[in-house]
Amino acid sequence: MASKRDLVFRAIRGDEVERVPVGFWFHFVTLEEKGQGLNNPRIFQKSVDGHRSYVERIRPDFVKIMSDGFFLYPSNVYSPKIASIQELSSIESIGEEHPWIQQQVEVVQAIRETFTEEIASFYNIFSPISYLKRWFRTETSRGDREVADLLLENPEQFRAILDVIAGDIAILTQKIIQQGGVDGIYLSTQEIQDERITPALYQTCIEPSNIAILEAANQVGGTNILHICGFEGASNDVTIFKDYPAQVVNWATHHEDVSLTQGQELFPGKAVLGGFENGKKSLLYQGSKAELQDETRRLLAEAGSKGVLLGADCTVPDDFDLERLDWIRQAAVL
């Protein structure tokens, strides 16, 4: 019998499959711990143990390895009180030997060593703009307005800052694939949620740093998933991402009102991943077994079985009932 890894890659290539792969993911650390993993053995082990338990319990078709603990990009200019782009002008690369890079490689290696069967894995990488936004996150802001202010202050300098961050994330990406052993990355990005930043401005100042990460992953043989992150309070014009060099695309089908079938037309030649809304009010979270299996069959009747992987718009709640994944997987048999 072919391995689950083989099944996933046949689906990504658009080959015939006997069953459409299914995958969901959630975090294994608390909200506060997401940025506290550097030099923290407790959070390191918590991530390893969480992934191990998840894989043992549900035996997923593929695994998105979460970058839990490493959500904050370290830098010589990091400060949540930055008020002008000039304060970022001295930004420097952290260097390929930085513990923030090395420890992520090590945690990926440790997680993959717990796998008991051959399954595909993809490591969560945030885009440079997403890492930058996190410097400005507070209880009342996701950092969009603050980042937009910096971009508008000096667009050319803003792009140069993202290029420095992108250089480090490209190094991380290649090491994660070459040394960590994952099959590729899951690149999470989104538009700046500020009406002053038009799609054209996004494509000029931010898009190059996104594409640089995917190109770095492609250079070392990665098979990569582009995640266009949308949810209540964050929307995207998904058409601006249509030419990104990823092999699989995942977006918020419900929030952005772009179905899997519409995505197949928008992203020709790429596999599509998703179909289910991820929130606590969703069918995925609340629906009965019969309802979920009916929705699974409806999605596949509409989108077909080639180049399709079923999953959610984004990360599912931490208390998600894992048995639901199996309900969907059972209905995805062709």
mmCIF file of C-alpha atoms in Angstrom:
data_model
loop_
_atom_site.group_PDB
_atom_site.id
_atom_site.type_symbol
_atom_site.label_atom_id
_atom_site.label_comp_id
_atom_site.label_asym_id
_atom_site.label_seq_id
_atom_site.Cartn_x
_atom_site.Cartn_y
_atom_site.Cartn_z
ATOM 1 C CA MET A 1 0.000 0.000 0.000
ATOM 2 C CA ALA A 2 1.277 3.476 -0.865
ATOM 3 C CA SER A 3 2.275 5.700 2.035
ATOM 4 C CA LYS A 4 0.313 8.731 3.148
ATOM 5 C CA ARG A 5 3.233 10.843 1.965
ATOM 6 C CA ASP A 6 2.861 9.377 -1.513
ATOM 7 C CA LEU A 7 -0.895 10.034 -1.416
ATOM 8 C CA VAL A 8 -0.334 13.690 -0.539
ATOM 9 C CA PHE A 9 2.216 14.258 -3.274
ATOM 10 C CA ARG A 10 0.037 12.577 -5.877
ATOM 11 C CA ALA A 11 -2.759 14.918 -4.850
ATOM 12 C CA ILE A 12 -0.464 17.938 -5.076
ATOM 13 C CA ARG A 13 0.668 16.902 -8.567
ATOM 14 C CA GLY A 14 -2.946 16.491 -9.678
ATOM 15 C CA ASP A 15 -2.692 12.734 -10.192
ATOM 16 C CA GLU A 16 -5.486 10.253 -9.605
ATOM 17 C CA VAL A 17 -5.982 9.401 -5.933
ATOM 18 C CA GLU A 18 -8.093 6.792 -4.183
ATOM 19 C CA ARG A 19 -8.798 9.229 -1.358
ATOM 20 C CA VAL A 20 -8.466 13.001 -1.037
ATOM 21 C CA PRO A 21 -5.971 13.891 1.749
ATOM 22 C CA VAL A 22 -7.292 15.740 4.791
ATOM 23 C CA GLY A 23 -5.394 17.916 7.256
ATOM 24 C CA PHE A 24 -6.119 20.291 10.140
ATOM 25 C CA TRP A 25 -3.792 21.903 12.656
ATOM 26 C CA PHE A 26 -3.799 23.857 15.891
ATOM 27 C CA HIS A 27 -1.289 25.315 18.326
ATOM 28 C CA PHE A 28 0.428 23.382 21.095
ATOM 29 C CA VAL A 29 1.447 26.305 23.308
ATOM 30 C CA THR A 30 -0.399 29.190 24.951
ATOM 31 C CA LEU A 31 -0.849 32.591 23.334
ATOM 32 C CA GLU A 32 1.878 34.068 25.552
ATOM 33 C CA GLU A 33 4.303 31.220 24.803
ATOM 34 C CA LYS A 34 4.107 31.641 21.021
ATOM 35 C CA GLY A 35 6.914 34.224 21.110
ATOM 36 C CA GLN A 36 8.832 32.848 24.101
ATOM 37 C CA GLY A 37 10.453 29.719 22.690
ATOM 38 C CA LEU A 38 13.961 31.067 22.089
ATOM 39 C CA ASN A 39 16.368 29.472 24.592
ATOM 40 C CA ASN A 40 13.393 27.945 26.398
ATOM 41 C CA PRO A 41 13.706 24.131 26.716
ATOM 42 C CA ARG A 42 10.266 23.862 28.337
ATOM 43 C CA ILE A 43 8.450 25.359 25.344
ATOM 44 C CA PHE A 44 10.702 23.383 22.971
ATOM 45 C CA GLN A 45 9.626 20.139 24.637
ATOM 46 C CA LYS A 46 5.999 21.237 24.858
ATOM 47 C CA SER A 47 5.940 21.656 21.084
ATOM 48 C CA VAL A 48 7.591 18.274 20.502
ATOM 49 C CA ASP A 49 5.204 16.501 22.863
ATOM 50 C CA GLY A 50 2.171 18.250 21.401
ATOM 51 C CA HIS A 51 3.008 17.240 17.854
ATOM 52 C CA ARG A 52 3.793 13.681 18.971
ATOM 53 C CA SER A 53 0.458 13.305 20.735
ATOM 54 C CA TYR A 54 -1.433 14.744 17.768
ATOM 55 C CA VAL A 55 0.205 12.396 15.267
ATOM 56 C CA GLU A 56 -0.220 9.352 17.507
ATOM 57 C CA ARG A 57 -3.896 10.086 18.183
ATOM 58 C CA ILE A 58 -5.128 10.914 14.701
ATOM 59 C CA ARG A 59 -2.445 9.587 12.310
ATOM 60 C CA PRO A 60 -2.930 12.550 9.935
ATOM 61 C CA ASP A 61 -2.406 12.430 6.197
ATOM 62 C CA PHE A 62 0.152 15.236 6.477
ATOM 63 C CA VAL A 63 1.449 17.502 9.212
ATOM 64 C CA LYS A 64 1.845 21.237 9.368
ATOM 65 C CA ILE A 65 4.604 21.620 11.958
ATOM 66 C CA MET A 66 3.797 24.727 13.962
ATOM 67 C CA SER A 67 6.498 27.311 14.683
ATOM 68 C CA ASP A 68 5.152 27.610 18.221
ATOM 69 C CA GLY A 69 7.516 29.592 20.423
ATOM 70 C CA PHE A 70 9.236 31.379 17.549
ATOM 71 C CA PHE A 71 6.625 33.903 16.426
ATOM 72 C CA LEU A 72 8.871 36.893 17.219
ATOM 73 C CA TYR A 73 11.721 37.639 14.831
ATOM 74 C CA PRO A 74 14.715 38.874 16.882
ATOM 75 C CA SER A 75 16.607 41.927 15.657
ATOM 76 C CA ASN A 76 19.121 44.546 16.722
ATOM 77 C CA VAL A 77 16.407 47.207 16.282
ATOM 78 C CA TYR A 78 13.468 45.395 17.875
ATOM 79 C CA SER A 79 11.260 47.592 20.018
ATOM 80 C CA PRO A 80 7.477 47.871 20.388
ATOM 81 C CA LYS A 81 7.913 51.634 20.776
ATOM 82 C CA ILE A 82 9.231 52.338 17.276
ATOM 83 C CA ALA A 83 7.573 55.525 16.000
ATOM 84 C CA SER A 84 9.532 56.283 12.820
ATOM 85 C CA ILE A 85 10.994 54.204 10.055
ATOM 86 C CA GLN A 86 14.334 55.886 10.743
ATOM 87 C CA GLU A 87 14.529 53.847 13.928
ATOM 88 C CA LEU A 88 14.644 50.723 11.753
ATOM 89 C CA SER A 89 17.264 52.023 9.351
ATOM 90 C CA SER A 90 20.130 50.241 11.139
ATOM 91 C CA ILE A 91 18.510 46.810 10.919
ATOM 92 C CA GLU A 92 21.004 44.009 10.271
ATOM 93 C CA SER A 93 20.752 40.336 9.431
ATOM 94 C CA ILE A 94 20.716 38.121 12.515
ATOM 95 C CA GLY A 95 23.049 35.709 10.695
ATOM 96 C CA GLU A 96 22.597 32.071 9.811
ATOM 97 C CA GLU A 97 24.040 30.812 13.113
ATOM 98 C CA HIS A 98 21.589 32.733 15.274
ATOM 99 C CA PRO A 99 19.903 30.515 17.926
ATOM 100 C CA TRP A 100 16.481 31.604 16.642
ATOM 101 C CA ILE A 101 17.279 29.819 13.384
ATOM 102 C CA GLN A 102 19.218 26.893 14.815
ATOM 103 C CA GLN A 103 16.661 26.060 17.491
ATOM 104 C CA GLN A 104 13.843 25.958 14.954
ATOM 105 C CA VAL A 105 15.822 23.457 12.911
ATOM 106 C CA GLU A 106 16.374 21.406 16.059
ATOM 107 C CA VAL A 107 12.732 21.396 17.098
ATOM 108 C CA VAL A 108 11.675 20.316 13.598
ATOM 109 C CA GLN A 109 14.197 17.483 13.706
ATOM 110 C CA ALA A 110 12.933 16.416 17.134
ATOM 111 C CA ILE A 111 9.288 16.507 16.029
ATOM 112 C CA ARG A 112 9.917 14.522 12.865
ATOM 113 C CA GLU A 113 11.798 11.867 14.855
ATOM 114 C CA THR A 114 8.531 11.104 16.676
ATOM 115 C CA PHE A 115 6.693 10.207 13.452
ATOM 116 C CA THR A 116 5.858 6.514 13.291
ATOM 117 C CA GLU A 117 5.001 6.380 9.596
ATOM 118 C CA GLU A 118 5.973 8.104 6.360
ATOM 119 C CA ILE A 119 3.970 11.315 6.224
ATOM 120 C CA ALA A 120 4.574 14.633 4.492
ATOM 121 C CA SER A 121 5.388 17.608 6.705
ATOM 122 C CA PHE A 122 5.441 21.346 6.085
ATOM 123 C CA TYR A 123 6.864 23.913 8.496
ATOM 124 C CA ASN A 124 5.007 27.099 9.331
ATOM 125 C CA ILE A 125 6.927 30.179 8.175
ATOM 126 C CA PHE A 126 5.552 33.696 8.447
ATOM 127 C CA SER A 127 6.191 36.269 5.751
ATOM 128 C CA PRO A 128 8.582 39.134 6.586
ATOM 129 C CA ILE A 129 5.673 41.588 6.866
ATOM 130 C CA SER A 130 3.943 39.267 9.350
ATOM 131 C CA TYR A 131 7.037 39.089 11.555
ATOM 132 C CA LEU A 132 7.380 42.872 11.406
ATOM 133 C CA LYS A 133 3.716 43.406 12.348
ATOM 134 C CA ARG A 134 4.166 41.288 15.464
ATOM 135 C CA TRP A 135 6.581 43.842 16.909
ATOM 136 C CA PHE A 136 3.640 46.240 17.217
ATOM 137 C CA ARG A 137 0.975 43.848 18.490
ATOM 138 C CA THR A 138 -0.931 44.903 21.582
ATOM 139 C CA GLU A 139 -4.228 43.969 23.190
ATOM 140 C CA THR A 140 -5.925 46.549 20.969
ATOM 141 C CA SER A 141 -3.930 46.329 17.713
ATOM 142 C CA ARG A 142 -2.571 43.645 15.404
ATOM 143 C CA GLY A 143 0.052 46.108 14.202
ATOM 144 C CA ASP A 144 -1.471 46.917 10.819
ATOM 145 C CA ARG A 145 -1.913 50.653 11.341
ATOM 146 C CA GLU A 146 1.565 51.048 12.820
ATOM 147 C CA VAL A 147 3.201 49.170 9.943
ATOM 148 C CA ALA A 148 1.150 51.110 7.396
ATOM 149 C CA ASP A 149 2.388 54.361 8.938
ATOM 150 C CA LEU A 150 5.992 53.223 8.509
ATOM 151 C CA LEU A 151 5.454 52.139 4.916
ATOM 152 C CA LEU A 152 3.839 55.421 3.946
ATOM 153 C CA GLU A 153 6.591 57.393 5.660
ATOM 154 C CA ASN A 154 9.184 55.965 3.265
ATOM 155 C CA PRO A 155 8.077 53.118 0.949
ATOM 156 C CA GLU A 156 11.551 52.522 -0.494
ATOM 157 C CA GLN A 157 13.175 52.257 2.912
ATOM 158 C CA PHE A 158 10.340 50.043 4.140
ATOM 159 C CA ARG A 159 10.956 47.611 1.284
ATOM 160 C CA ALA A 160 14.685 47.573 2.126
ATOM 161 C CA ILE A 161 13.882 46.660 5.744
ATOM 162 C CA LEU A 162 11.680 43.783 4.608
ATOM 163 C CA ASP A 163 14.505 42.620 2.337
ATOM 164 C CA VAL A 164 16.806 42.257 5.365
ATOM 165 C CA ILE A 165 14.203 40.232 7.236
ATOM 166 C CA ALA A 166 13.509 38.169 4.114
ATOM 167 C CA GLY A 167 17.188 37.284 3.857
ATOM 168 C CA ASP A 168 17.092 35.740 7.323
ATOM 169 C CA ILE A 169 13.771 33.973 6.745
ATOM 170 C CA ALA A 170 15.157 32.554 3.482
ATOM 171 C CA ILE A 171 18.100 31.117 5.432
ATOM 172 C CA LEU A 172 15.688 29.655 8.004
ATOM 173 C CA THR A 173 13.528 28.213 5.237
ATOM 174 C CA GLN A 174 16.382 26.466 3.478
ATOM 175 C CA LYS A 175 17.816 25.048 6.694
ATOM 176 C CA ILE A 176 14.404 23.790 7.778
ATOM 177 C CA ILE A 177 14.100 21.864 4.510
ATOM 178 C CA GLN A 178 17.713 20.723 4.097
ATOM 179 C CA GLN A 179 18.581 20.017 7.733
ATOM 180 C CA GLY A 180 15.197 19.738 9.406
ATOM 181 C CA GLY A 181 13.947 17.326 6.766
ATOM 182 C CA VAL A 182 10.501 18.762 6.063
ATOM 183 C CA ASP A 183 9.043 18.532 2.568
ATOM 184 C CA GLY A 184 8.441 22.246 2.300
ATOM 185 C CA ILE A 185 7.073 25.294 4.069
ATOM 186 C CA TYR A 186 3.637 26.697 4.790
ATOM 187 C CA LEU A 187 4.136 30.411 4.128
ATOM 188 C CA SER A 188 1.571 32.518 5.973
ATOM 189 C CA THR A 189 0.993 36.047 4.712
ATOM 190 C CA GLN A 190 -1.793 38.590 4.317
ATOM 191 C CA GLU A 191 -2.449 42.105 3.169
ATOM 192 C CA ILE A 192 -1.933 44.958 5.616
ATOM 193 C CA GLN A 193 -5.363 45.613 7.092
ATOM 194 C CA ASP A 194 -5.302 49.343 6.411
ATOM 195 C CA GLU A 195 -7.224 50.953 3.548
ATOM 196 C CA ARG A 196 -4.298 53.282 2.816
ATOM 197 C CA ILE A 197 -2.226 50.320 1.598
ATOM 198 C CA THR A 198 -3.608 49.545 -1.839
ATOM 199 C CA PRO A 199 -3.004 46.259 -3.647
ATOM 200 C CA ALA A 200 -0.594 48.097 -5.953
ATOM 201 C CA LEU A 201 1.403 49.424 -3.003
ATOM 202 C CA TYR A 202 1.410 45.967 -1.427
ATOM 203 C CA GLN A 203 2.733 44.409 -4.619
ATOM 204 C CA THR A 204 5.471 47.033 -4.957
ATOM 205 C CA CYS A 205 6.716 47.186 -1.363
ATOM 206 C CA ILE A 206 5.791 43.874 0.278
ATOM 207 C CA GLU A 207 5.306 41.193 -2.366
ATOM 208 C CA PRO A 208 9.020 40.901 -3.304
ATOM 209 C CA SER A 209 9.884 39.760 0.230
ATOM 210 C CA ASN A 210 7.096 37.152 0.162
ATOM 211 C CA ILE A 211 8.239 35.751 -3.157
ATOM 212 C CA ALA A 212 11.871 35.686 -2.006
ATOM 213 C CA ILE A 213 10.930 33.170 0.714
ATOM 214 C CA LEU A 214 9.085 30.867 -1.686
ATOM 215 C CA GLU A 215 11.894 31.059 -4.213
ATOM 216 C CA ALA A 216 14.413 30.151 -1.503
ATOM 217 C CA ALA A 217 12.295 27.122 -0.596
ATOM 218 C CA ASN A 218 11.961 26.116 -4.244
ATOM 219 C CA GLN A 219 15.728 26.348 -4.738
ATOM 220 C CA VAL A 220 16.294 23.523 -2.249
ATOM 221 C CA GLY A 221 13.504 21.299 -3.537
ATOM 222 C CA GLY A 222 10.657 22.338 -1.292
ATOM 223 C CA THR A 223 7.042 21.632 -2.151
ATOM 224 C CA ASN A 224 5.378 24.623 -0.625
ATOM 225 C CA ILE A 225 1.987 25.821 0.570
ATOM 226 C CA LEU A 226 1.001 29.498 0.321
ATOM 227 C CA HIS A 227 -1.433 30.437 3.083
ATOM 228 C CA ILE A 228 -3.351 33.673 2.441
ATOM 229 C CA CYS A 229 -4.421 34.345 6.015
ATOM 230 C CA GLY A 230 -7.955 35.662 6.327
ATOM 231 C CA PHE A 231 -10.392 35.652 9.232
ATOM 232 C CA GLU A 232 -12.896 37.939 10.922
ATOM 233 C CA GLY A 233 -11.089 41.277 11.012
ATOM 234 C CA ALA A 234 -8.561 40.420 8.289
ATOM 235 C CA SER A 235 -9.490 40.242 4.603
ATOM 236 C CA ASN A 236 -7.455 39.833 1.424
ATOM 237 C CA ASP A 237 -7.830 40.371 -2.273
ATOM 238 C CA VAL A 238 -6.695 36.850 -3.095
ATOM 239 C CA THR A 239 -6.182 37.714 -6.767
ATOM 240 C CA ILE A 240 -2.976 39.607 -5.962
ATOM 241 C CA PHE A 241 -1.365 36.316 -4.869
ATOM 242 C CA LYS A 242 -2.231 34.363 -8.008
ATOM 243 C CA ASP A 243 1.286 34.272 -9.474
ATOM 244 C CA TYR A 244 3.188 33.328 -6.310
ATOM 245 C CA PRO A 245 5.617 30.410 -6.921
ATOM 246 C CA ALA A 246 3.991 27.901 -4.547
ATOM 247 C CA GLN A 247 2.708 24.445 -5.403
ATOM 248 C CA VAL A 248 -0.342 24.540 -3.105
ATOM 249 C CA VAL A 249 -2.596 27.456 -2.097
ATOM 250 C CA ASN A 250 -4.728 27.720 1.046
ATOM 251 C CA TRP A 251 -7.021 30.680 1.735
ATOM 252 C CA ALA A 252 -10.143 31.519 3.746
ATOM 253 C CA THR A 253 -12.747 30.138 1.348
ATOM 254 C CA HIS A 254 -15.614 31.308 3.552
ATOM 255 C CA HIS A 255 -14.344 34.658 4.786
ATOM 256 C CA GLU A 256 -13.040 35.741 1.376
ATOM 257 C CA ASP A 257 -16.046 34.139 -0.374
ATOM 258 C CA VAL A 258 -13.807 32.340 -2.862
ATOM 259 C CA SER A 259 -14.681 28.648 -3.177
ATOM 260 C CA LEU A 260 -12.245 25.822 -3.912
ATOM 261 C CA THR A 261 -13.598 25.698 -7.465
ATOM 262 C CA GLN A 262 -13.056 29.426 -7.946
ATOM 263 C CA GLY A 263 -9.571 28.988 -6.509
ATOM 264 C CA GLN A 264 -8.814 26.289 -9.065
ATOM 265 C CA GLU A 265 -9.563 28.831 -11.773
ATOM 266 C CA LEU A 266 -7.609 31.580 -10.045
ATOM 267 C CA PHE A 267 -4.558 29.411 -9.304
ATOM 268 C CA PRO A 268 -4.246 27.170 -12.394
ATOM 269 C CA GLY A 269 -1.636 24.445 -12.165
ATOM 270 C CA LYS A 270 -1.581 24.567 -8.369
ATOM 271 C CA ALA A 271 -3.264 22.295 -5.848
ATOM 272 C CA VAL A 272 -5.874 23.876 -3.591
ATOM 273 C CA LEU A 273 -6.185 23.225 0.139
ATOM 274 C CA GLY A 274 -9.147 24.059 2.353
ATOM 275 C CA GLY A 275 -12.921 24.134 2.082
ATOM 276 C CA PHE A 276 -13.928 24.274 5.752
ATOM 277 C CA GLU A 277 -14.390 27.345 7.922
ATOM 278 C CA ASN A 278 -12.256 27.046 11.053
ATOM 279 C CA GLY A 279 -14.004 29.087 13.772
ATOM 280 C CA LYS A 280 -16.019 27.916 16.776
ATOM 281 C CA LYS A 281 -19.299 28.839 15.088
ATOM 282 C CA SER A 282 -18.481 26.778 12.002
ATOM 283 C CA LEU A 283 -19.886 23.503 10.726
ATOM 284 C CA LEU A 284 -16.401 22.027 11.167
ATOM 285 C CA TYR A 285 -16.502 22.759 14.893
ATOM 286 C CA GLN A 286 -20.190 22.249 15.670
ATOM 287 C CA GLY A 287 -21.666 20.024 12.952
ATOM 288 C CA SER A 288 -22.729 16.413 13.344
ATOM 289 C CA LYS A 289 -20.889 13.537 11.697
ATOM 290 C CA ALA A 290 -23.576 13.321 9.004
ATOM 291 C CA GLU A 291 -23.418 17.061 8.321
ATOM 292 C CA LEU A 292 -19.639 17.077 8.026
ATOM 293 C CA GLN A 293 -19.597 14.073 5.739
ATOM 294 C CA ASP A 294 -22.320 15.552 3.545
ATOM 295 C CA GLU A 295 -20.314 18.767 3.258
ATOM 296 C CA THR A 296 -17.191 16.780 2.390
ATOM 297 C CA ARG A 297 -18.999 15.035 -0.454
ATOM 298 C CA ARG A 298 -20.459 18.329 -1.644
ATOM 299 C CA LEU A 299 -17.042 19.981 -1.756
ATOM 300 C CA LEU A 300 -15.532 17.118 -3.745
ATOM 301 C CA ALA A 301 -18.504 16.917 -6.102
ATOM 302 C CA GLU A 302 -17.947 20.589 -6.846
ATOM 303 C CA ALA A 303 -14.128 20.746 -6.947
ATOM 304 C CA GLY A 304 -13.320 17.204 -8.067
ATOM 305 C CA SER A 305 -10.599 15.015 -6.621
ATOM 306 C CA LYS A 306 -7.530 16.067 -8.598
ATOM 307 C CA GLY A 307 -5.241 18.676 -7.104
ATOM 308 C CA VAL A 308 -7.416 18.976 -3.984
ATOM 309 C CA LEU A 309 -6.577 18.618 -0.292
ATOM 310 C CA LEU A 310 -9.282 19.194 2.301
ATOM 311 C CA GLY A 311 -8.587 21.377 5.313
ATOM 312 C CA ALA A 312 -9.637 24.569 7.043
ATOM 313 C CA ASP A 313 -9.405 28.264 6.273
ATOM 314 C CA CYS A 314 -6.792 28.601 9.031
ATOM 315 C CA THR A 315 -5.738 27.074 12.355
ATOM 316 C CA VAL A 316 -8.590 25.355 14.207
ATOM 317 C CA PRO A 317 -9.383 26.062 17.886
ATOM 318 C CA ASP A 318 -7.147 24.338 20.426
ATOM 319 C CA ASP A 319 -10.054 22.284 21.777
ATOM 320 C CA PHE A 320 -11.013 20.956 18.340
ATOM 321 C CA ASP A 321 -12.341 17.371 18.518
ATOM 322 C CA LEU A 322 -9.819 15.409 16.470
ATOM 323 C CA GLU A 323 -12.362 12.684 15.681
ATOM 324 C CA ARG A 324 -13.917 15.184 13.273
ATOM 325 C CA LEU A 325 -10.887 14.905 11.031
ATOM 326 C CA ASP A 326 -11.564 11.197 10.712
ATOM 327 C CA TRP A 327 -15.224 11.796 9.867
ATOM 328 C CA ILE A 328 -14.143 13.971 6.951
ATOM 329 C CA ARG A 329 -11.417 11.548 5.902
ATOM 330 C CA GLN A 330 -13.889 8.681 5.797
ATOM 331 C CA ALA A 331 -16.135 10.670 3.436
ATOM 332 C CA ALA A 332 -13.223 11.681 1.193
ATOM 333 C CA VAL A 333 -12.825 8.155 -0.183
ATOM 334 C CA LEU A 334 -13.580 8.172 -3.907
#
